[in-house]
Amino acid sequence: MKKYIPKEIEKKWQAKWEKEGLYRAPDESKKPKYYCLDMFPYPSGDGLHVGHFKGYCATDVISRYLRMKGYNVLHPMGWDAFGLPAENYAIKTGVHPRITTQKAIEKIKKQMQKAGFSYDWSREINTTDPAYYRWTQWIFLKLFEKGLAYEVEAPINWCPSCKTGLANEEVVAGKCERCETKVTKKNLRQWALKITKYADRLLEDLKDLDWPEFIKLMQENWISRSEGVEVDFKVKSYKDSLRVFTTRPDTLFGATFMVLAPEHELVDKITTPDQEKEVEGYVKKTLAKSDLERVEEKVKTGVFTGAYAVNPVNGQKIPIWIADYVLSNYGTGAIMAVPAHDERDWEFAKKYNLAIIEVISGGSVDKETYIGEGKLVNSGQFSSLHSTEAIAKITSWLEKKGLGEKAVNYKLRDWLFSRQRYWGEPIPIVHCPKCGAQAVEEKDLPIKLPDVKKYQPTGTGESPLASIPEFVNTKCPKCGGPAKRETNTMPQWAGSCWYYLRYCDTENNTKLVDSKIEKYWLASRSPKGVGGVDWYVGGAEHAVLHLLYARFWHKFLFDIGVVSEKEPFLKLRNVGLVLGEGGIKMSKSRGNVIAPDVIIKKYGADTLRLYELFMGPFDQSIAWDSKSVEGGNRFLYRVWDLVMTVISNPTSPRASRDEQVTSLEMERLINQLIKKVEDDIAEMKFNTAIAKMMEFLNEAQGLKDKISVSVIKPFVQVLAPFAPHIAEELWQGIEKGSVHQTSWPIYDKKMLIEEKVVIPIQVNGKVRDQITIEFGVSDEEVAKMAKESERIKRYLSDKKVIKTIVVPNKLINLVVE
Ligand code: ANZ
Ligand code: ZN
């Protein structure tokens, strides 16, 4: 009998599949389409580890399975190659990022090919390819044209280590998302994208997506829409009013002081001379803090300005303070403080001895604040209304008097879009001293990133591109006069905002994507009419970065008619981490990174794939376990042995009665297996699908010489998406052609259930008899049969059955007095 030598068969089949283009997806087909996508990796010089591969193993099973189910499956791969990781790596090694990136891509591609992933490599893309980023730049031009890309000069998040500005989304707990350095502020001229204009749609359309709830919630919280009222308070002795944003106009009568953000424009003006020094000192201290620090600070601090405001509902004179818990960039940067019903205001009032007036009944406000809704008290004409009603009434009262108006606020900020770094897409803008910022003409795209020797960040706030006169000096596209190119580059998220579109039409030189092709691959398959990528798999760390940015760009592209669906990714699933042995995070510094290459070399790709999927629930973090890898490997040897035995002995033995029974059992098992694998793939329960295969194998092994090829054939087919190489090799002994081009076996529903089972009958928990029942009969039927048993009757005799417990198909317990 031939031996199982993974190394030989895997290489052989990989070459053959690629040569025959087995996994190419045509743009036109009678088959229904299915778009199954991985989040593409950034090519790091170290290559990928087994954690990255877990998701790819899963999408590969899905893609292979769906092909067998008759779909035309688009399953592409590419490289998210611009950005800080690649650039930082290049800086560390002293080799140009173009070269390190290219090398890394070659390495990773080889890793993937060795794993036997069924990508359509004819559609490979690379975000640093000028033919690709030409369209990234084109999208920027369109955004600029529509007024959605604009310049601002403002204090921005600045990473002193990466020496670049960062978007809010890239600042995690006050630190740089990349290098974990504490983020500071820097005043810089910047490009920003008006993602806030899409806030409502980004929120609204979440509901139609088949995404993990926690990701939707994270996006919701990130955008955070808040409905309220803006109210004007007169400042005493000044013409100025102070505008505040509140979500609780029902508490207006309880406003006992005002708080301005220290940066508020009125601070200088209204501060009285005797308070000036203190106020100035406090403002200075505030500017050194990040927003996050300000929000999270345990002890509230602040300073009185010396000025007073007038509460418009009751004419009360209330002091105006400044405090850093009020942020300058939210709402109006000023609040009316209602200590009785707001936690922060309560703490502040207690600390500085400010008045606390209860206006919503429900709590006891001298001990603590009551933030809930309730009946209004101490609120003049509005007293005794309930909050909900009062909110409406007070709002319209304010509107009628011209003292306020409804307002909506979002936590979402516009997307800071320029980076002072080299390794990114140049922003296609020219600055002309006469005409200002001008878009580069479409025909001049791509604006190529110049090949330079010095790509280190300058730290001055300028990109390294600024020191290349040949790049910088150009002509104004409008007036033809001398002008300078924008030297900032795009953030690393730009290329990944639309890459799934390019896979559909990688070679197109005249359009980002052909409309007909786009309509085919991204058409809606959901009853809610939401289209896009049918199934998207990747890490949860992208919840509010890539996944939010891509939705924004997609909606914009929808608005300008480039795409025909309003959402990019219909179904999203997260892959859990693969932890190092012992359960600690895999990292280079800990030296516990496991490269797929090592496992493949030792056991073969099929073992690696099988193990990655068998580890445990797909979305959970699970530690690597070398012993289990060997278990997976042994399973494949046993599969080989079984199938080889069956196919080399195809003439069925003379069928005795016993053997007929055996084959019926096997028939049932294989039908159950087909169904189980189908159901489990749909829910990404790969581990239980594989467990069922193992169960099948165990049963089958004892009956080796009695198993017919008709049973073993579908077994090899269901194994194929998981362990494609061994399945392909074994298939050759069964039929001509590739197992991956066969149709998925159809299970026979009638064969799913066991016909008969023997179950024990217990009386008061002790086994007294057993009965043979039809599988799946009703509990009442089982109870009736049990009570009819002669032996049981003896135990029951004159006693009364007070409870009957049936574990379906397992046991029955009669409880008697
Ligand atoms: C009075 C009030 C009474 C408030 C009350 C709350 C409870 P969200 O849901 O986050 O929008 N606020 C407004 N602008 C702020 C700023 N720039 N910095 C810090 N806090 C600010 O919360 C809105 C509430 O947060 C507003 O409603 C305001 O306090 C505060 F019983 O006004 B409220
Ligand atoms: Zn000009």
Tab-separated table of C-alpha atoms in Angstrom, residues 231-236 241-245 252 254-261 264 266 270 303-305 307-312 316-323 325-326 332-339 345 348 354:
chain	number	residue	atom	x	y	z
A	231	VAL	CA	-29.574	76.818	25.277
A	232	ASP	CA	-28.340	80.398	25.558
A	233	PHE	CA	-27.468	81.847	28.964
A	234	LYS	CA	-26.878	85.597	29.193
A	235	VAL	CA	-23.558	86.580	30.740
A	236	LYS	CA	-24.085	89.238	33.396
A	241	SER	CA	-24.469	84.800	25.648
A	242	LEU	CA	-23.104	81.506	26.623
A	243	ARG	CA	-24.410	78.618	24.575
A	244	VAL	CA	-24.493	75.164	26.126
A	245	PHE	CA	-25.467	71.748	24.847
A	252	LEU	CA	-32.854	73.404	33.436
A	254	GLY	CA	-31.537	72.816	38.549
A	255	ALA	CA	-28.650	74.541	36.761
A	256	THR	CA	-26.737	76.183	39.597
A	257	PHE	CA	-23.509	77.054	37.822
A	258	MET	CA	-21.936	77.016	34.374
A	259	VAL	CA	-18.727	75.363	33.302
A	260	LEU	CA	-16.621	76.324	30.299
A	261	ALA	CA	-13.881	74.253	28.771
A	264	HIS	CA	-13.468	78.337	25.484
A	266	LEU	CA	-15.146	83.590	26.253
A	270	ILE	CA	-15.227	87.405	31.103
A	303	VAL	CA	-11.457	77.622	38.779
A	304	PHE	CA	-14.086	80.351	39.169
A	305	THR	CA	-13.916	83.044	36.483
A	307	ALA	CA	-18.304	86.123	36.114
A	308	TYR	CA	-21.994	85.176	36.345
A	309	ALA	CA	-24.660	83.991	33.958
A	310	VAL	CA	-28.428	84.166	34.137
A	311	ASN	CA	-30.558	81.048	33.982
A	312	PRO	CA	-33.130	81.882	31.277
A	316	GLN	CA	-31.221	83.118	38.731
A	317	LYS	CA	-27.698	84.459	38.819
A	318	ILE	CA	-25.228	81.552	38.627
A	319	PRO	CA	-21.406	81.528	38.716
A	320	ILE	CA	-19.323	80.652	35.668
A	321	TRP	CA	-16.421	78.280	36.249
A	322	ILE	CA	-13.864	76.645	34.030
A	323	ALA	CA	-12.970	72.970	34.427
A	325	TYR	CA	-13.884	67.843	32.515
A	326	VAL	CA	-15.688	69.939	29.944
A	332	THR	CA	-20.431	73.948	22.432
A	333	GLY	CA	-17.526	73.455	24.826
A	334	ALA	CA	-19.674	74.750	27.674
A	335	ILE	CA	-22.281	73.244	29.958
A	336	MET	CA	-24.962	74.199	32.378
A	337	ALA	CA	-24.110	72.244	35.493
A	338	VAL	CA	-26.932	70.424	37.242
A	339	PRO	CA	-25.280	68.862	40.275
A	345	ASP	CA	-21.412	68.229	38.298
A	348	PHE	CA	-17.692	69.380	41.416
A	354	LEU	CA	-21.838	75.095	45.042
